[in-house]
Amino acid sequence: MNYIAAYEEIINQQLARIEKMKKGQEFIDYRSLDKIIIGIIGGDGIGPAITAQAGRVLKYLLASEVKAGKVEFRTIDGCTIENRAAVGKAIPDDVLTEIKKCHVLLKGPTTTPRKGDKWANVESANVAMRKELDLFANVRPVKVPKLGIDWTFFRENTECLYALGSQGVHITEDLAIDFRVITTPGTKRIAQLAFDFARRNAKKRVTIVTKANIVKATDGKFLDVCKSVAKDYPEIEVDDWYIDIMTAKLIDQKRRGQFEVLILPNLYGDILTDEAAEFQGGVGTAGSANLGSHHSMFEAIHGSAPRMVDEGREIYADPSSVIRAGAMLLSHIGYQKKADHLFVALETCTVTEKKLVVTGRSDGATGADFADYILEKVSM
Ligand code: IPM
Ligand code: MG
C-alpha cells in the first residue's frame, strides 16, 4: 500500500473540511420555516419497534401542527443493517437523499458491524450520519435530582478518533495506524455552544475534559481552544480535568455535584456519557441530541439489541430512550411546552407513579403499553 498517498488524501480532506467550517454557518431558525419536516428513521434490531412508539407520541403531541400544515412527518425506511451491508455503505444513497430533505430526525438504533460479524464491516450509520449532516454537537443531559446530579455533556461529534475511524492504514502486517483529528474551528464551535448553553441556563461552571498531558498535539489543541473561548464568558468558572480522573470523580459522591456543563472530544465523550447515563437508570433511558446548523438528529444512546429480535422480544423493548429523544426534539424545534409536558410524563411513568414496568421480557409491559401510558399522561 502506498501509505504516503493515503496520508496525503486524508490530510487534504481534513484541510478542505476546515476551510468549510471557517466560513461559518448560521443556525437554522425553525420559526422562520413554513413547514418543519420531521423524519422518523426506524433503524434496525429493536429500532423500528421502539421508534414506532416514540413516533406515535410525537404525532399525538403535534397533531394540530400537522393539520395546520406547519409540521410534516416522513417515515424513512431502508436504514437497516441488511440494506447497508448489501450495498456496502454506511447509509444507502437513496436513504441519505431522503434524510437530507428533513430538518430534524428521530432515529432508532442502527447496528454497527465489527470485524468477524456476519455483516460486511461497513462504517457505523450513526457516525456517517453525523459526518454527512455535520452534526457537530452531541448534547447528552443526565439528571438525577435526588443525587444532586444535573450534568450536560457537550461531546464533539465529528472529529477525534471518529473522523477517520474507518480510514486507518495497515502499513505492514504488523503495523496498523489510525488517525486522530482535532481542529481549531471544530473545537471552537462545540466550545461556544457549551458556553452559550451555560450562560443561558445560569450555570456556574464549565469543565473541559482531555488527556492533554499525554496526547499533546490534539488534546493540547482541544484544551487551548476551549480555554480561549472561555475568555468570552468571564462570569463562568472553568476547570480542566483528565479523562481518567474524571471517570473516577463522576462516582465520587462529594465531588460529582460540582460538575454542570462538560466539554469533551468525541471518544472521551462517548465513554463518559455511558458511565453518566448509568446514574439515571442506564443507557436504555437516555436520549441524545446530535445538533448541526442545518439538520439535527435525536436518538437513543443504546444499541440495536439484535438478540431481542432473534428471540422475538422486540415488542417488549423499552421505548423510553427514544421517547425522551423525541422530547428533546420538540424542545429543539421550539415546542418547549410540549417538550416539558412529555418530560414530566416520562418522569411520572418511569419514576414517581410507575404503574407499569418494561423489563424487556414477557413478564413486563410491551413498548406499546408504555406508549399508551405516556399518551394517557400527556392527554391529561
Ligand atoms: C453513541 C454510540 C455510537 C458512538 C455508536 C453506535 C457508533 O455508542 O452514540 O454513543 O460510538 O458514538
Ligand atoms: Mg456510545
Short mmCIF file of C-alpha atoms and ligand atoms in Angstrom, two decimals:
data_model
loop_
_atom_site.label_atom_id
_atom_site.label_comp_id
_atom_site.label_asym_id
_atom_site.label_seq_id
_atom_site.Cartn_x
_atom_site.Cartn_y
_atom_site.Cartn_z
CA MET A 1 0.00 0.00 0.00
CA ASN A 2 1.19 3.48 -0.83
CA TYR A 3 0.64 4.97 2.58
CA ILE A 4 2.19 8.34 1.74
CA ALA A 5 -0.59 8.83 -0.84
CA ALA A 6 -3.16 7.65 1.75
CA TYR A 7 -1.83 10.19 4.28
CA GLU A 8 -1.91 12.94 1.72
CA GLU A 9 -5.51 12.25 0.78
CA ILE A 10 -6.58 12.23 4.42
CA ILE A 11 -4.79 15.49 5.15
CA ASN A 12 -6.30 17.20 2.11
CA GLN A 13 -9.80 16.05 3.08
CA GLN A 14 -9.37 17.48 6.55
CA LEU A 15 -7.89 20.77 5.33
CA ALA A 16 -10.88 21.17 2.99
CA ARG A 17 -13.24 20.45 5.92
CA ILE A 18 -11.50 23.15 7.97
CA GLU A 19 -11.98 25.71 5.18
CA LYS A 20 -15.68 24.87 5.08
CA MET A 21 -16.01 25.24 8.86
CA LYS A 22 -14.13 28.55 8.79
CA LYS A 23 -16.79 30.02 6.53
CA GLY A 24 -19.13 29.57 9.47
CA GLN A 25 -22.78 28.72 9.22
CA GLU A 26 -25.88 30.34 10.55
CA PHE A 27 -28.10 28.07 12.61
CA ILE A 28 -31.45 27.34 11.02
CA ASP A 29 -34.32 29.29 12.58
CA TYR A 30 -37.19 26.83 12.86
CA ARG A 31 -39.70 29.61 13.48
CA SER A 32 -38.96 31.09 10.06
CA LEU A 33 -39.80 27.86 8.22
CA ASP A 34 -43.22 27.45 6.61
CA LYS A 35 -43.11 23.79 7.48
CA ILE A 36 -40.80 21.68 9.65
CA ILE A 37 -40.14 18.23 8.20
CA ILE A 38 -39.55 15.53 10.81
CA GLY A 39 -38.08 12.28 9.52
CA ILE A 40 -38.52 9.08 11.51
CA ILE A 41 -35.80 6.51 10.90
CA GLY A 42 -36.59 3.13 12.44
CA GLY A 43 -33.07 1.72 12.05
CA ASP A 44 -32.74 -1.99 12.79
CA GLY A 45 -32.87 -4.51 15.63
CA ILE A 46 -35.34 -3.19 18.22
CA GLY A 47 -35.15 0.22 16.48
CA PRO A 48 -38.33 0.02 14.36
CA ALA A 49 -40.38 -1.25 17.34
CA ILE A 50 -39.34 1.45 19.83
CA THR A 51 -39.20 4.26 17.27
CA ALA A 52 -42.75 3.47 16.13
CA GLN A 53 -43.91 4.04 19.73
CA ALA A 54 -41.99 7.31 20.03
CA GLY A 55 -43.45 8.33 16.65
CA ARG A 56 -46.97 7.74 17.98
CA VAL A 57 -46.29 10.03 20.93
CA LEU A 58 -44.79 12.81 18.78
CA LYS A 59 -47.62 12.60 16.24
CA TYR A 60 -50.14 12.92 19.04
CA LEU A 61 -48.41 15.97 20.52
CA LEU A 62 -48.05 17.67 17.13
CA ALA A 63 -51.43 16.65 15.68
CA SER A 64 -52.77 20.19 15.36
CA GLU A 65 -49.50 21.44 13.78
CA VAL A 66 -49.66 18.61 11.21
CA LYS A 67 -53.28 19.51 10.46
CA ALA A 68 -52.32 23.16 10.00
CA GLY A 69 -49.51 22.17 7.62
CA LYS A 70 -46.80 23.52 9.94
CA VAL A 71 -45.23 20.11 10.58
CA GLU A 72 -44.87 17.08 8.33
CA PHE A 73 -43.79 13.60 9.42
CA ARG A 74 -41.92 11.35 7.00
CA THR A 75 -41.04 7.72 7.57
CA ILE A 76 -37.60 6.85 6.28
CA ASP A 77 -37.18 3.13 5.70
CA GLY A 78 -34.16 1.30 4.46
CA CYS A 79 -31.53 2.29 7.02
CA THR A 80 -31.27 -1.35 8.09
CA ILE A 81 -28.13 -3.37 8.50
CA GLU A 82 -29.37 -5.78 5.78
CA ASN A 83 -29.60 -2.93 3.24
CA ARG A 84 -26.43 -1.22 4.38
CA ALA A 85 -24.41 -4.43 4.18
CA ALA A 86 -25.93 -5.30 0.79
CA VAL A 87 -24.78 -2.03 -0.82
CA GLY A 88 -21.56 -1.89 1.24
CA LYS A 89 -22.33 1.62 2.50
CA ALA A 90 -22.89 3.12 5.93
CA ILE A 91 -26.08 4.73 4.60
CA PRO A 92 -27.55 3.73 1.21
CA ASP A 93 -27.59 6.72 -1.22
CA ASP A 94 -31.38 6.83 -1.66
CA VAL A 95 -31.87 6.78 2.12
CA LEU A 96 -29.34 9.59 2.58
CA THR A 97 -31.14 11.71 -0.03
CA GLU A 98 -34.42 11.35 1.92
CA ILE A 99 -32.66 12.08 5.22
CA LYS A 100 -31.18 15.31 3.86
CA LYS A 101 -34.65 16.56 2.92
CA CYS A 102 -35.68 16.57 6.61
CA HIS A 103 -34.95 19.36 9.08
CA VAL A 104 -34.94 17.11 12.12
CA LEU A 105 -34.75 13.38 12.55
CA LEU A 106 -35.81 10.92 15.19
CA LYS A 107 -33.64 7.87 14.81
CA GLY A 108 -33.78 4.35 16.20
CA PRO A 109 -30.55 2.47 16.86
CA THR A 110 -28.65 1.03 13.91
CA THR A 111 -26.37 -1.99 14.17
CA THR A 112 -22.67 -1.16 13.92
CA PRO A 113 -20.88 -4.13 12.38
CA ARG A 114 -17.46 -5.14 13.52
CA LYS A 115 -14.82 -7.47 12.15
CA GLY A 116 -15.95 -11.08 12.26
CA ASP A 117 -19.72 -10.29 12.22
CA LYS A 118 -22.00 -11.86 9.66
CA TRP A 119 -22.32 -8.38 8.12
CA ALA A 120 -19.89 -6.53 5.86
CA ASN A 121 -17.73 -4.32 8.09
CA VAL A 122 -19.25 -1.02 6.85
CA GLU A 123 -18.85 2.25 8.73
CA SER A 124 -21.35 2.95 11.51
CA ALA A 125 -24.55 4.59 10.20
CA ASN A 126 -24.53 6.89 13.25
CA VAL A 127 -21.04 8.12 12.59
CA ALA A 128 -21.70 8.52 8.85
CA MET A 129 -24.89 10.50 9.52
CA ARG A 130 -23.12 12.77 11.99
CA LYS A 131 -20.41 13.47 9.42
CA GLU A 132 -22.72 13.78 6.38
CA LEU A 133 -25.08 16.21 8.11
CA ASP A 134 -22.25 17.86 10.07
CA LEU A 135 -23.98 17.19 13.39
CA PHE A 136 -21.03 18.51 15.36
CA ALA A 137 -22.55 18.66 18.83
CA ASN A 138 -23.70 15.64 20.74
CA VAL A 139 -25.59 17.01 23.71
CA ARG A 140 -26.36 14.49 26.43
CA PRO A 141 -28.11 15.61 29.60
CA VAL A 142 -28.11 13.44 32.72
CA LYS A 143 -30.29 14.46 35.64
CA VAL A 144 -30.79 12.65 38.93
CA PRO A 145 -32.18 15.28 41.34
CA LYS A 146 -32.09 13.04 44.41
CA LEU A 147 -28.35 12.51 43.93
CA GLY A 148 -27.72 16.18 43.19
CA ILE A 149 -26.74 15.32 39.60
CA ASP A 150 -27.51 17.76 36.79
CA TRP A 151 -24.91 17.31 34.07
CA THR A 152 -25.00 18.37 30.43
CA PHE A 153 -22.30 16.81 28.28
CA PHE A 154 -21.21 18.54 25.08
CA ARG A 155 -19.44 15.79 23.19
CA GLU A 156 -17.74 16.89 19.97
CA ASN A 157 -19.32 14.65 17.37
CA THR A 158 -17.37 14.79 14.10
CA GLU A 159 -13.67 14.70 14.98
CA CYS A 160 -11.21 12.84 17.28
CA LEU A 161 -10.76 9.12 16.52
CA TYR A 162 -14.18 9.03 14.87
CA ALA A 163 -13.29 11.39 12.00
CA LEU A 164 -11.14 8.78 10.27
CA GLY A 165 -12.17 5.73 12.24
CA SER A 166 -12.73 3.72 9.09
CA GLN A 167 -9.71 5.16 7.23
CA GLY A 168 -6.85 3.80 9.30
CA VAL A 169 -3.90 2.26 7.47
CA HIS A 170 -2.28 -1.17 7.74
CA ILE A 171 1.29 -0.17 6.95
CA THR A 172 2.69 -3.68 7.22
CA GLU A 173 1.21 -6.89 8.54
CA ASP A 174 2.47 -5.89 11.98
CA LEU A 175 1.76 -2.18 11.99
CA ALA A 176 -1.66 -0.50 11.97
CA ILE A 177 -2.09 3.23 12.38
CA ASP A 178 -5.29 5.17 13.00
CA PHE A 179 -5.64 8.92 12.89
CA ARG A 180 -6.96 11.30 15.49
CA VAL A 181 -8.13 14.66 14.21
CA ILE A 182 -8.74 17.78 16.28
CA THR A 183 -9.19 21.11 14.52
CA THR A 184 -9.36 24.69 15.77
CA PRO A 185 -12.74 25.57 14.18
CA GLY A 186 -14.15 22.14 15.10
CA THR A 187 -13.25 22.68 18.76
CA LYS A 188 -14.29 26.30 18.78
CA ARG A 189 -17.84 25.58 17.64
CA ILE A 190 -18.52 22.90 20.27
CA ALA A 191 -16.94 25.05 22.99
CA GLN A 192 -19.04 28.07 22.01
CA LEU A 193 -22.22 26.01 22.05
CA ALA A 194 -21.38 24.68 25.53
CA PHE A 195 -20.50 28.10 26.97
CA ASP A 196 -23.60 29.68 25.39
CA PHE A 197 -25.71 26.96 26.96
CA ALA A 198 -24.03 27.57 30.32
CA ARG A 199 -24.67 31.31 30.08
CA ARG A 200 -28.32 30.92 29.01
CA ASN A 201 -29.01 28.47 31.81
CA ALA A 202 -27.09 30.36 34.52
CA LYS A 203 -24.63 27.52 35.03
CA LYS A 204 -21.63 28.49 37.10
CA ARG A 205 -19.03 26.05 35.87
CA VAL A 206 -17.80 24.52 32.62
CA THR A 207 -15.41 21.57 32.77
CA ILE A 208 -13.07 20.67 29.91
CA VAL A 209 -12.03 17.02 29.75
CA THR A 210 -8.94 15.82 27.86
CA LYS A 211 -5.74 13.83 28.32
CA ALA A 212 -3.61 16.77 27.23
CA ASN A 213 -0.65 15.74 29.40
CA ILE A 214 -0.13 12.67 27.20
CA VAL A 215 -1.87 13.33 23.89
CA LYS A 216 -0.10 16.61 23.48
CA ALA A 217 -0.89 17.78 19.95
CA THR A 218 -4.59 17.00 19.56
CA ASP A 219 -5.81 17.15 23.17
CA GLY A 220 -3.43 20.06 23.73
CA LYS A 221 -5.20 21.95 20.94
CA PHE A 222 -8.65 21.00 22.23
CA LEU A 223 -7.81 22.33 25.70
CA ASP A 224 -6.18 25.54 24.40
CA VAL A 225 -9.07 26.37 22.07
CA CYS A 226 -11.69 25.71 24.79
CA LYS A 227 -9.75 27.94 27.20
CA SER A 228 -9.55 30.74 24.68
CA VAL A 229 -13.32 30.52 24.01
CA ALA A 230 -13.83 30.67 27.80
CA LYS A 231 -12.32 34.19 27.84
CA ASP A 232 -15.55 35.46 26.25
CA TYR A 233 -17.52 34.14 29.23
CA PRO A 234 -15.75 35.68 32.23
CA GLU A 235 -18.67 35.05 34.58
CA ILE A 236 -18.28 31.28 34.14
CA GLU A 237 -15.73 29.34 36.15
CA VAL A 238 -13.64 26.94 34.06
CA ASP A 239 -11.75 23.87 35.16
CA ASP A 240 -9.98 21.15 33.25
CA TRP A 241 -9.67 17.50 34.13
CA TYR A 242 -8.03 14.47 32.61
CA ILE A 243 -10.39 11.78 31.39
CA ASP A 244 -9.08 9.08 33.76
CA ILE A 245 -9.65 11.01 36.96
CA MET A 246 -12.88 12.43 35.52
CA THR A 247 -14.36 8.91 35.25
CA ALA A 248 -13.47 8.46 38.92
CA LYS A 249 -14.88 11.81 40.05
CA LEU A 250 -18.27 11.07 38.48
CA ILE A 251 -18.73 8.39 41.14
CA ASP A 252 -17.25 10.49 43.95
CA GLN A 253 -20.30 11.49 45.97
CA LYS A 254 -18.59 14.54 47.42
CA ARG A 255 -17.38 15.92 44.10
CA ARG A 256 -19.81 14.91 41.37
CA GLY A 257 -22.45 17.52 42.22
CA GLN A 258 -19.98 20.29 41.35
CA PHE A 259 -19.94 19.41 37.64
CA GLU A 260 -22.52 21.14 35.46
CA VAL A 261 -21.50 21.51 31.82
CA LEU A 262 -18.74 19.32 30.39
CA ILE A 263 -16.96 19.63 27.02
CA LEU A 264 -15.16 16.62 25.62
CA PRO A 265 -13.56 15.32 22.43
CA ASN A 266 -15.60 12.61 20.72
CA LEU A 267 -14.26 9.34 22.14
CA TYR A 268 -13.94 10.52 25.76
CA GLY A 269 -17.47 11.88 25.40
CA ASP A 270 -18.70 8.53 24.11
CA ILE A 271 -17.28 6.71 27.11
CA LEU A 272 -18.08 9.20 29.86
CA THR A 273 -21.72 9.63 28.77
CA ASP A 274 -22.38 5.88 29.06
CA GLU A 275 -20.98 6.00 32.59
CA ALA A 276 -23.06 9.08 33.39
CA ALA A 277 -26.28 7.57 31.98
CA GLU A 278 -25.90 4.67 34.39
CA PHE A 279 -26.83 7.01 37.27
CA GLN A 280 -30.24 7.71 35.78
CA GLY A 281 -31.10 4.10 35.02
CA GLY A 282 -28.71 3.13 32.24
CA VAL A 283 -28.25 3.88 28.57
CA GLY A 284 -31.74 2.48 27.89
CA THR A 285 -33.24 5.60 29.44
CA ALA A 286 -31.01 8.30 27.96
CA GLY A 287 -31.74 10.43 24.92
CA SER A 288 -29.20 12.28 22.87
CA ALA A 289 -29.25 15.32 20.58
CA ASN A 290 -26.94 15.47 17.57
CA LEU A 291 -27.01 19.11 16.52
CA GLY A 292 -25.77 20.80 13.38
CA SER A 293 -26.51 24.16 11.85
CA HIS A 294 -28.94 22.81 9.23
CA HIS A 295 -30.01 19.41 10.47
CA SER A 296 -30.42 17.78 13.85
CA MET A 297 -30.92 14.17 14.81
CA PHE A 298 -32.29 12.81 18.06
CA GLU A 299 -31.70 9.26 19.17
CA ALA A 300 -31.29 6.78 21.98
CA ILE A 301 -27.72 6.27 23.17
CA HIS A 302 -28.02 2.48 23.27
CA GLY A 303 -27.58 -0.14 20.55
CA SER A 304 -30.00 -2.16 18.43
CA ALA A 305 -30.15 -5.30 20.66
CA PRO A 306 -30.47 -7.79 17.75
CA ARG A 307 -30.69 -10.65 20.25
CA MET A 308 -34.04 -9.38 21.48
CA VAL A 309 -35.32 -9.56 17.90
CA ASP A 310 -33.86 -13.06 17.39
CA GLU A 311 -35.75 -14.14 20.48
CA GLY A 312 -38.94 -12.40 19.33
CA ARG A 313 -38.87 -9.93 22.22
CA GLU A 314 -38.77 -6.62 20.34
CA ILE A 315 -42.36 -5.78 21.37
CA TYR A 316 -41.09 -5.75 24.98
CA ALA A 317 -38.21 -3.34 24.26
CA ASP A 318 -38.27 -0.14 26.31
CA PRO A 319 -39.11 2.87 24.10
CA SER A 320 -38.42 5.45 26.85
CA SER A 321 -34.99 6.41 25.45
CA VAL A 322 -36.40 7.31 22.01
CA ILE A 323 -39.43 8.99 23.59
CA ARG A 324 -37.01 11.11 25.65
CA ALA A 325 -35.09 11.87 22.44
CA GLY A 326 -38.47 12.93 21.00
CA ALA A 327 -38.97 15.36 23.90
CA MET A 328 -35.53 16.84 23.16
CA LEU A 329 -36.54 17.18 19.51
CA LEU A 330 -39.71 19.08 20.47
CA SER A 331 -37.69 21.46 22.60
CA HIS A 332 -35.14 21.97 19.82
CA ILE A 333 -37.73 22.96 17.21
CA GLY A 334 -39.39 25.43 19.55
CA TYR A 335 -42.24 23.46 21.16
CA GLN A 336 -40.87 23.85 24.67
CA LYS A 337 -44.22 23.49 26.46
CA LYS A 338 -45.00 20.23 24.69
CA ALA A 339 -41.47 19.04 25.44
CA ASP A 340 -41.85 19.86 29.15
CA HIS A 341 -45.17 18.07 29.20
CA LEU A 342 -43.52 14.96 27.77
CA PHE A 343 -40.53 15.14 30.14
CA VAL A 344 -42.96 15.28 33.09
CA ALA A 345 -44.94 12.32 31.70
CA LEU A 346 -41.70 10.32 31.36
CA GLU A 347 -40.79 11.12 34.97
CA THR A 348 -44.28 10.08 36.14
CA CYS A 349 -44.32 6.86 34.13
CA THR A 350 -40.77 5.73 34.91
CA VAL A 351 -40.11 7.07 38.42
CA THR A 352 -42.86 8.61 40.54
CA GLU A 353 -46.01 6.65 39.59
CA LYS A 354 -44.63 3.76 37.55
CA LYS A 355 -47.93 1.97 37.05
CA LEU A 356 -46.25 -0.46 34.69
CA VAL A 357 -42.71 -1.65 34.15
CA VAL A 358 -40.97 -2.55 30.92
CA THR A 359 -38.48 -5.35 31.57
CA GLY A 360 -37.55 -6.31 28.02
CA ARG A 361 -39.30 -9.67 28.54
CA SER A 362 -42.85 -11.00 28.55
CA ASP A 363 -43.06 -10.56 32.33
CA GLY A 364 -43.13 -6.80 31.70
CA ALA A 365 -45.27 -4.40 29.71
CA THR A 366 -44.88 -4.01 25.95
CA GLY A 367 -43.46 -0.87 24.41
CA ALA A 368 -46.95 -0.13 23.05
CA ASP A 369 -48.44 -0.40 26.59
CA PHE A 370 -45.79 2.02 27.81
CA ALA A 371 -46.52 4.49 24.99
CA ASP A 372 -50.25 4.23 25.82
CA TYR A 373 -49.37 5.06 29.42
CA ILE A 374 -47.37 8.11 28.28
CA LEU A 375 -50.22 9.19 25.97
CA GLU A 376 -52.67 8.90 28.87
CA LYS A 377 -50.47 11.27 30.90
CA VAL A 378 -49.83 13.82 28.14
CA SER A 379 -53.52 13.98 27.28
CA MET A 380 -54.47 14.86 30.86
C1 IPM B 1 -23.14 6.50 20.82
C2 IPM B 1 -22.83 5.15 20.26
C3 IPM B 1 -22.20 5.32 18.90
C4 IPM B 1 -20.87 6.02 19.08
C5 IPM B 1 -22.02 4.03 18.10
C6 IPM B 1 -23.32 3.27 17.96
C7 IPM B 1 -21.42 4.29 16.75
O1 IPM B 1 -22.02 4.42 21.13
O2 IPM B 1 -23.93 7.23 20.20
O3 IPM B 1 -22.61 6.84 21.88
O4 IPM B 1 -19.84 5.40 19.28
O5 IPM B 1 -20.87 7.25 19.02
MG MG B 2 -21.63 5.39 22.97
#
